[in-house]
Short mmCIF file of C-alpha atoms in Angstrom, two decimals:
data_model
loop_
_atom_site.label_atom_id
_atom_site.label_comp_id
_atom_site.label_asym_id
_atom_site.label_seq_id
_atom_site.Cartn_x
_atom_site.Cartn_y
_atom_site.Cartn_z
CA MET A 1 0.00 0.00 0.00
CA ALA A 2 1.12 3.63 -0.43
CA ALA A 3 3.22 5.19 2.30
CA THR A 4 1.33 7.13 4.95
CA PRO A 5 2.27 8.77 8.27
CA LYS A 6 2.66 5.99 10.83
CA ASP A 7 1.55 5.62 14.42
CA ALA A 8 3.71 6.51 17.40
CA ASP A 9 3.56 5.09 20.89
CA ILE A 10 3.44 7.97 23.40
CA LYS A 11 4.63 6.15 26.52
CA SER A 12 4.83 9.16 28.81
CA PHE A 13 4.85 12.94 28.73
CA VAL A 14 5.33 14.29 32.23
CA ILE A 15 5.38 17.93 33.33
CA GLN A 16 7.28 17.99 36.62
CA ALA A 17 6.53 20.47 39.39
CA SER A 18 9.52 22.79 39.73
CA LYS A 19 9.44 22.95 43.54
CA ASP A 20 8.43 19.36 44.27
CA GLU A 21 10.48 16.62 42.59
CA GLY A 22 7.98 13.97 43.60
CA ARG A 23 4.99 15.69 41.99
CA GLY A 24 4.26 15.76 38.30
CA VAL A 25 1.47 15.05 35.86
CA ASP A 26 1.49 12.86 32.76
CA VAL A 27 -0.36 14.78 30.03
CA LYS A 28 -0.07 12.13 27.30
CA GLU A 29 -3.87 11.63 27.23
CA GLY A 30 -4.48 15.33 26.72
CA MET A 31 -1.57 15.98 24.33
CA SER A 32 -2.98 16.81 20.90
CA SER A 33 0.41 17.33 19.18
CA PHE A 34 4.14 17.39 19.86
CA ALA A 35 6.72 18.91 17.50
CA PHE A 36 10.43 18.39 18.21
CA TYR A 37 12.97 20.52 16.29
CA GLU A 38 16.70 20.21 15.50
CA ASN A 39 18.80 22.40 13.21
CA ILE A 40 22.52 22.55 12.42
CA MET A 41 22.17 26.35 12.60
CA SER A 42 20.73 26.20 16.14
CA ASN A 43 22.73 25.66 19.32
CA HIS A 44 19.74 24.18 21.17
CA VAL A 45 16.77 21.94 20.46
CA THR A 46 13.20 23.17 20.89
CA ALA A 47 9.72 21.66 21.05
CA LEU A 48 6.08 22.75 20.94
CA VAL A 49 3.43 20.80 22.85
CA LYS A 50 -0.32 21.37 22.50
CA VAL A 51 -2.31 20.23 25.53
CA THR A 52 -6.03 20.10 26.27
CA ASP A 53 -6.86 19.92 29.98
CA THR A 54 -10.36 19.21 31.30
CA GLY A 55 -9.47 20.49 34.76
CA ASN A 56 -9.47 17.08 36.46
CA SER A 57 -5.74 16.41 36.34
CA ILE A 58 -4.67 17.54 39.82
CA GLU A 59 -6.40 17.65 43.20
CA ARG A 60 -5.73 20.75 45.25
CA ASP A 61 -7.48 21.71 48.48
CA GLY A 62 -10.00 18.94 47.88
CA LYS A 63 -10.88 20.15 44.38
CA LYS A 64 -9.93 19.00 40.89
CA VAL A 65 -8.05 21.81 39.14
CA SER A 66 -6.19 22.40 35.89
CA ILE A 67 -2.52 21.63 35.33
CA VAL A 68 -1.54 25.30 35.10
CA GLU A 69 -3.15 26.07 38.44
CA GLY A 70 -2.46 22.80 40.21
CA LEU A 71 1.28 22.22 39.66
CA PRO A 72 1.47 25.27 39.28
CA ILE A 73 3.18 26.16 35.99
CA ARG A 74 5.33 29.25 36.37
CA GLY A 75 8.20 28.59 33.94
CA GLY A 76 11.26 26.38 34.12
CA GLU A 77 9.36 23.14 34.82
CA GLU A 78 11.12 20.00 33.61
CA ILE A 79 9.31 18.07 30.88
CA ARG A 80 10.20 14.39 30.52
CA PHE A 81 9.01 12.56 27.43
CA ASN A 82 9.32 9.06 26.03
CA ILE A 83 7.89 8.30 22.59
CA GLU A 84 8.56 5.45 20.15
CA ASP A 85 8.03 5.39 16.40
CA SER A 86 6.69 2.34 14.54
CA ASN A 87 10.22 0.86 14.37
CA LYS A 88 10.81 1.24 18.14
CA ASN A 89 13.22 4.16 17.72
CA LYS A 90 12.98 6.37 20.78
CA LEU A 91 12.45 10.10 21.09
CA GLN A 92 13.10 10.77 24.74
CA GLY A 93 14.81 13.19 27.06
CA GLU A 94 14.26 16.22 29.25
CA LEU A 95 13.39 19.73 28.18
CA TYR A 96 12.39 22.75 30.23
CA LEU A 97 9.30 24.90 29.90
CA ASN A 98 10.08 28.32 28.46
CA LYS A 99 6.63 29.82 28.02
CA ILE A 100 2.94 29.08 27.58
CA MET A 101 1.22 30.35 24.45
CA ASP A 102 -2.26 30.37 22.92
CA ASN A 103 -3.97 29.81 26.25
CA ALA A 104 -7.73 29.38 25.69
CA GLN A 105 -10.00 28.80 28.68
CA SER A 106 -13.64 27.81 28.99
CA THR A 107 -15.81 26.36 31.74
CA LYS A 108 -15.13 22.81 30.53
CA GLN A 109 -11.52 22.77 29.41
CA ASP A 110 -8.25 24.64 29.23
CA SER A 111 -6.09 24.38 26.09
CA PHE A 112 -2.58 25.79 25.73
CA THR A 113 0.69 25.40 23.87
CA VAL A 114 3.94 24.87 25.75
CA GLN A 115 7.23 25.97 24.25
CA CYS A 116 10.14 24.08 25.77
CA VAL A 117 13.88 24.14 25.17
CA SER A 118 16.95 22.26 26.33
CA LYS A 119 18.55 23.05 29.69
CA GLU A 120 21.67 24.27 27.86
CA SER A 121 19.65 27.13 26.38
CA PHE A 122 18.98 28.51 29.87
CA THR A 123 22.50 27.72 31.11
CA ASN A 124 23.85 29.83 28.26
CA GLU A 125 21.95 32.83 29.64
CA MET A 126 23.35 32.33 33.14
CA GLN A 127 27.03 31.71 32.37
CA ARG A 128 29.86 33.73 30.84
CA VAL A 129 33.25 32.87 29.36
CA THR A 130 35.91 34.91 31.13
CA LYS A 131 39.22 32.98 31.06
CA ARG A 132 42.10 33.05 28.59
CA TYR A 133 42.22 29.97 26.34
CA GLU A 134 45.00 28.70 24.11
CA GLY A 135 45.68 25.64 21.97
CA LYS A 136 43.48 23.73 19.56
CA ILE A 137 40.02 25.18 19.09
CA SER A 138 38.34 21.78 19.51
CA GLU A 139 40.00 21.30 22.92
CA ASN A 140 38.72 24.69 24.07
CA ILE A 141 35.19 23.89 22.85
CA THR A 142 35.32 20.76 25.03
CA LYS A 143 36.54 22.78 28.04
CA ILE A 144 33.74 25.33 27.68
CA LEU A 145 31.07 22.63 27.39
CA GLN A 146 32.43 20.67 30.35
CA GLU A 147 33.55 23.37 32.76
CA ILE A 148 31.09 26.20 32.09
CA MET A 149 28.02 24.69 30.44
CA LYS A 150 28.05 21.28 32.21
CA ALA A 151 26.47 20.17 28.92
CA ASP A 152 25.74 16.67 27.64
CA PHE A 153 27.76 15.59 24.61
CA LYS A 154 29.58 12.60 23.20
CA PRO A 155 33.36 13.16 22.81
CA GLU A 156 33.25 11.81 19.24
CA ASN A 157 30.79 14.59 18.31
CA ILE A 158 33.41 17.26 18.99
CA GLU A 159 35.57 17.03 15.87
CA GLU A 160 39.27 17.77 16.19
CA THR A 161 40.54 20.95 14.56
CA SER A 162 43.96 21.27 12.98
CA ASN A 163 44.48 24.92 13.92
CA THR A 164 45.07 26.62 17.24
CA TYR A 165 43.67 29.95 18.38
CA ASN A 166 44.37 31.88 21.59
CA PHE A 167 41.58 34.11 22.89
CA ILE A 168 40.00 35.69 25.97
CA GLY A 169 36.30 35.10 26.68
CA ASN A 170 35.60 38.78 27.51
CA ASP A 171 32.40 37.87 29.42
CA ARG A 172 30.64 36.60 26.30
CA LYS A 173 28.03 33.85 26.45
CA PRO A 174 29.26 30.29 25.84
CA PHE A 175 27.09 29.66 22.76
CA TYR A 176 28.33 32.87 21.17
CA ILE A 177 31.96 31.86 21.75
CA CYS A 178 31.49 28.32 20.40
CA THR A 179 29.69 29.53 17.26
CA TRP A 180 32.30 32.26 16.72
CA LEU A 181 35.12 29.72 17.04
CA GLY A 182 33.39 27.51 14.46
CA THR A 183 33.97 30.10 11.75
CA LYS A 184 37.70 30.14 12.61
CA SER A 185 38.16 26.36 12.63
CA VAL A 186 39.93 24.21 10.05
CA PRO A 187 39.52 20.41 9.86
CA THR A 188 42.48 18.04 10.04
CA GLU A 189 42.20 17.11 6.34
CA ASN A 190 42.66 19.38 3.30
CA TYR A 191 44.28 22.18 5.30
CA GLY A 192 44.11 25.48 3.45
CA LYS A 193 41.46 24.23 1.02
CA THR A 194 38.41 24.10 3.28
CA GLY A 195 37.17 25.45 6.61
CA GLY A 196 34.19 26.20 8.81
CA PHE A 197 32.48 24.22 11.57
CA PHE A 198 28.87 24.01 12.77
CA PHE A 199 27.99 24.13 16.48
CA TYR A 200 24.56 22.65 17.16
CA GLN A 201 22.50 20.39 19.42
CA THR A 202 20.56 17.20 18.72
CA GLN A 203 18.92 14.49 20.83
CA ASP A 204 22.43 13.15 21.45
CA GLY A 205 23.77 16.41 22.86
CA MET A 206 26.10 19.12 21.59
CA ASN A 207 27.98 18.79 18.28
CA PHE A 208 30.96 20.62 16.76
CA LYS A 209 31.60 19.36 13.23
CA SER A 210 33.19 20.61 10.03
CA THR A 211 31.43 20.98 6.70
CA ASP A 212 33.70 18.29 5.26
CA ASN A 213 32.91 15.87 8.08
CA LEU A 214 29.17 16.39 7.64
CA LEU A 215 29.20 16.04 3.86
CA GLY A 216 31.61 13.11 3.88
CA GLN A 217 29.54 10.82 6.13
CA ASP A 218 28.15 7.47 5.06
CA ILE A 219 24.50 7.30 4.07
CA LYS A 220 22.30 6.56 7.11
CA LYS A 221 18.95 5.90 5.39
CA LYS A 222 17.59 5.70 1.82
CA TYR A 223 14.23 7.12 0.71
CA VAL A 224 12.41 7.11 -2.60
CA SER A 225 9.53 9.02 -4.16
CA ASN A 226 7.52 7.24 -6.84
CA ASP A 227 3.95 6.53 -7.91
CA SER A 228 4.12 2.86 -7.05
CA ASP A 229 2.41 1.46 -3.97
CA ALA A 230 5.29 -0.94 -3.35
CA LEU A 231 8.50 0.00 -1.54
CA PRO A 232 11.61 -1.17 -3.44
CA GLN A 233 13.75 -3.50 -1.35
CA GLU A 234 16.84 -1.28 -1.24
CA TYR A 235 15.01 1.63 0.45
CA ASP A 236 14.12 2.23 4.10
CA ASP A 237 10.87 4.09 3.40
CA LYS A 238 8.98 6.26 0.93
CA ILE A 239 8.87 10.03 0.65
CA LEU A 240 5.32 11.24 1.30
CA ASN A 241 5.86 14.59 -0.42
CA TYR A 242 8.72 16.91 -1.32
CA ASP A 243 9.44 20.45 -2.42
CA MET A 244 12.51 21.59 -4.32
CA ASN A 245 12.78 24.99 -2.66
CA ARG A 246 15.90 26.11 -4.51
CA SER A 247 18.12 24.37 -7.02
CA VAL A 248 20.38 27.26 -8.05
CA ASP A 249 20.78 30.98 -7.37
CA LEU A 250 23.76 32.01 -9.48
CA GLY A 251 23.41 35.74 -8.84
CA SER A 252 23.47 35.42 -5.06
CA ASN A 253 26.36 32.97 -5.15
CA LEU A 254 28.40 35.33 -7.34
CA THR A 255 27.70 38.19 -4.93
CA LEU A 256 28.85 36.04 -2.02
CA GLY A 257 31.98 34.93 -3.83
CA ALA A 258 31.06 31.26 -3.63
CA TYR A 259 33.06 30.37 -6.76
CA ASN A 260 35.90 32.88 -6.97
CA ASN A 261 36.97 35.68 -4.62
CA ARG A 262 39.95 37.92 -3.89
CA THR A 263 41.15 38.92 -0.42
CA ILE A 264 43.72 41.48 0.72
CA TYR A 265 45.54 40.58 3.95
CA PHE A 266 47.18 43.55 5.71
CA ASP A 267 50.22 43.29 7.99
CA PRO A 268 49.91 46.22 10.49
CA TYR A 269 53.54 45.94 11.67
CA GLN A 270 55.32 46.01 8.33
CA PHE A 271 52.60 47.94 6.49
CA LYS A 272 52.51 45.32 3.78
CA TYR A 273 49.62 43.64 2.12
CA THR A 274 49.20 40.31 0.38
CA ALA A 275 46.50 39.71 -2.21
CA LYS A 276 45.20 36.18 -2.61
CA THR A 277 42.63 34.77 -5.03
CA PHE A 278 40.73 31.62 -4.15
CA ASN A 279 38.83 29.62 -6.77
CA ILE A 280 36.42 26.72 -6.38
CA THR A 281 38.77 24.64 -8.53
CA GLU A 282 41.36 24.84 -5.71
CA GLN A 283 39.15 22.62 -3.54
CA GLU A 284 40.63 19.44 -4.94
CA GLY A 285 40.13 16.62 -2.43
CA VAL A 286 37.41 18.50 -0.54
CA LYS A 287 34.36 16.37 0.23
CA HIS A 288 31.05 17.08 -1.49
CA ALA A 289 27.60 15.63 -0.90
CA GLY A 290 27.66 14.05 -4.31
CA GLY A 291 31.22 12.70 -4.43
CA SER A 292 34.24 13.98 -6.32
CA ASN A 293 34.41 17.12 -8.46
CA GLU A 294 34.76 14.95 -11.57
CA ASP A 295 31.47 13.12 -10.99
CA PHE A 296 29.24 16.12 -10.39
CA ASP A 297 28.19 19.23 -12.24
CA PHE A 298 28.79 22.64 -10.73
CA ILE A 299 28.17 25.89 -12.62
CA ASN A 300 29.26 26.98 -16.06
CA PRO A 301 33.09 27.37 -15.82
CA ILE A 302 33.00 30.87 -17.33
CA PHE A 303 31.46 32.16 -14.06
CA THR A 304 34.42 30.90 -12.00
CA GLU A 305 37.17 32.62 -13.96
CA THR A 306 36.99 36.08 -12.33
CA PRO A 307 36.73 37.07 -8.64
CA THR A 308 33.19 38.24 -7.86
CA ARG A 309 33.77 39.33 -4.28
CA LEU A 310 36.56 41.45 -2.79
CA MET A 311 37.38 41.11 0.91
CA SER A 312 40.01 42.30 3.37
CA ALA A 313 41.44 41.13 6.68
CA ILE A 314 44.09 42.29 9.16
CA LEU A 315 46.68 39.66 10.11
CA ASP A 316 46.64 38.78 13.82
CA LEU A 317 50.36 39.16 14.54
CA GLY A 318 51.96 39.54 17.97
CA THR A 319 48.76 39.13 19.99
CA LEU A 320 48.17 36.55 22.73
CA PRO A 321 51.25 34.40 22.08
CA THR A 322 51.18 30.92 23.59
CA GLY A 323 52.74 30.51 27.03
CA ALA A 324 51.99 29.61 30.64
CA ASP A 325 52.98 33.07 31.90
CA ALA A 326 54.02 36.51 30.60
CA LYS A 327 57.70 35.54 30.38
CA ALA A 328 56.97 32.41 28.32
CA GLN A 329 54.65 34.38 26.06
CA LEU A 330 57.28 37.06 25.38
CA GLU A 331 59.88 34.41 24.64
CA ARG A 332 57.50 32.71 22.21
CA TRP A 333 56.82 36.00 20.44
CA ALA A 334 60.51 36.95 20.29
CA SER A 335 61.41 33.60 18.72
CA ASN A 336 58.94 34.13 15.88
CA THR A 337 57.61 37.66 15.50
CA GLU A 338 55.74 36.77 12.32
CA GLU A 339 53.70 33.94 13.87
CA SER A 340 49.98 34.59 13.44
CA ASN A 341 47.56 33.77 16.25
CA ASP A 342 44.61 33.46 13.88
CA LYS A 343 45.50 31.56 10.68
CA VAL A 344 43.20 33.89 8.78
CA MET A 345 44.81 33.22 5.38
CA ASP A 346 44.18 29.50 5.79
CA ARG A 347 40.57 29.61 6.97
CA MET A 348 38.59 32.85 6.33
CA VAL A 349 37.91 32.63 2.61
CA GLN A 350 37.72 28.84 2.70
CA SER A 351 35.05 28.95 5.43
CA ILE A 352 32.98 31.59 3.62
CA MET A 353 33.08 29.60 0.39
CA ARG A 354 32.11 26.31 2.08
CA TYR A 355 29.27 27.82 4.10
CA ASN A 356 27.79 29.34 0.95
CA GLN A 357 28.21 26.15 -1.08
CA MET A 358 26.42 24.08 1.56
CA TYR A 359 23.10 25.66 0.59
CA SER A 360 23.48 25.43 -3.20
CA VAL A 361 20.53 23.02 -3.34
CA VAL A 362 17.70 23.23 -0.80
CA THR A 363 14.94 20.63 -0.57
CA SER A 364 12.31 19.67 2.00
CA ILE A 365 10.66 16.26 2.31
CA THR A 366 8.15 14.56 4.56
CA ILE A 367 8.56 10.91 5.50
CA PRO A 368 6.84 8.52 7.94
CA GLY A 369 8.08 9.21 11.47
CA ASP A 370 11.68 8.10 12.01
CA PHE A 371 13.23 9.04 15.35
CA SER A 372 16.61 7.52 14.44
CA LEU A 373 17.43 10.55 12.26
CA ARG A 374 19.38 13.56 13.51
CA ALA A 375 20.18 16.98 12.12
CA GLY A 376 23.60 16.58 10.53
CA ASP A 377 22.97 13.06 9.18
CA ILE A 378 23.40 12.13 5.50
CA ILE A 379 20.54 10.39 3.71
CA GLN A 380 19.93 9.38 0.11
CA CYS A 381 16.81 10.58 -1.68
CA ASP A 382 15.77 9.34 -5.11
CA PHE A 383 13.25 11.50 -6.93
CA PRO A 384 11.33 10.56 -10.10
CA ARG A 385 12.39 11.82 -13.48
CA VAL A 386 9.76 13.51 -15.63
CA SER A 387 9.10 10.74 -18.14
CA GLY A 388 6.52 8.19 -19.17
CA ASP A 389 8.19 5.57 -16.97
CA THR A 390 7.69 6.30 -13.26
CA ARG A 391 10.57 3.97 -12.41
CA ASP A 392 13.14 6.39 -13.85
CA ILE A 393 15.27 8.22 -11.26
CA ASP A 394 16.26 11.85 -11.82
CA LYS A 395 20.05 11.71 -11.45
CA LYS A 396 20.36 15.49 -11.20
CA SER A 397 18.13 15.94 -8.13
CA SER A 398 18.65 12.52 -6.55
CA GLY A 399 21.56 11.44 -4.38
CA LYS A 400 23.07 12.30 -1.02
CA TYR A 401 21.60 15.10 1.08
CA LEU A 402 22.56 16.55 4.44
CA ILE A 403 19.76 16.99 6.99
CA SER A 404 20.06 20.66 7.94
CA SER A 405 16.87 20.68 10.01
CA LEU A 406 14.20 18.26 11.14
CA CYS A 407 10.85 18.22 12.88
CA HIS A 408 9.40 15.07 14.43
CA TYR A 409 5.65 15.71 14.53
CA VAL A 410 3.53 13.42 16.71
CA THR A 411 -0.22 13.28 17.32
CA PRO A 412 -2.22 10.54 19.09
CA SER A 413 -2.95 8.93 15.71
CA ARG A 414 -0.13 9.93 13.37
CA CYS A 415 3.63 10.48 13.31
CA PHE A 416 5.80 11.89 10.55
CA THR A 417 9.17 13.57 10.13
CA GLN A 418 9.78 16.71 8.09
CA LEU A 419 13.36 17.17 6.86
CA GLY A 420 15.11 20.25 5.53
CA LEU A 421 17.81 18.98 3.17
CA ILE A 422 20.80 20.72 1.62
CA ARG A 423 23.67 19.81 -0.68
CA ASP A 424 26.60 21.62 -2.24
CA SER A 425 26.46 20.13 -5.74
CA TYR A 426 23.79 19.81 -8.37
CA GLY A 427 23.80 16.11 -9.14
CA ARG A 428 25.52 13.43 -11.11
CA LYS A 429 26.38 14.12 -14.72
CA ILE A 430 24.06 12.45 -17.20
#
């Protein structure tokens, strides 16, 4: 039969009283919908929960009262949920209530929407980065998450960087620092040809990963869109619907310098400048969603021949040299006065180009609920070619895609997953 949104098993959905650990209420019977969001551009996960309450959930002073009045709900309450999709994949964890919206009351029932976020989102508002840090950027990301944020993350989800960067926190918020450092980071492979990291949160905790790492992953799941009722054996499920939001925007990419740009680097001590041109063809060995440069089409080569964006940067020379104390730092600087703290020539242009390329192709799809997926995963999508034979696959639009955002949407009777997909190349040559 044709693919349809599948059922989900809502095992529990508890709103915990903030001042009484032993008191909470399971609202799974009154929950009309639950939407859970992840995004590689977001440093925290969010969720929206719609609840209908008949006013008989909690007893207070001998009377049955609503959840909002009985707990009471004042903000910051912990929300614990445990939901399974049709394949027993779990969507579970703890979020915290941020605010109540769309509250509608009547004599018989009270309906409202709860917006909840991860604990790290609130921790970020309460903590500041003040210390001086030096060494590899990835090591400092780990220190900030462990020592300041007390955040949950898997060590393997903090990718190692090849470059170092010394900095002072200057009382900035942790999420700001981690995102800022992502733009300065260079992966361990293809040094000088690529750059840029994403700092984001999923069900599994915090992530710090490079564009190359994300695009170079193995395929996690395969999905197909066709007019047949049967699911081909090699696929995990069918695509319910899809929308090719953007396949190419040449004008914007030229403005952003996504294919060819020129940068002037200024040395403030010697009053010298160095001009450097960077072309997309210099990304040999860089990982793409579709494979190698030879296998996939990019744009017409005539639009890559001339720089379309001019930029400038000041070299970071003589600032914050590495060392345990002032004496060691001065000795380090004296031994190499031309050492740059920020390897701006090796990462700035490369990061800008990679970030822009990531969104060359933008697609959104809806599939039956699948809680095993995460923002930042690679999946394969095969879309039909416009032809008389519905079995034909469109090689230009089909292939590997990176999940940039996702929404797991659950109701008492249905469950589906909406995916925002991106890729940096236009498809396999025909």
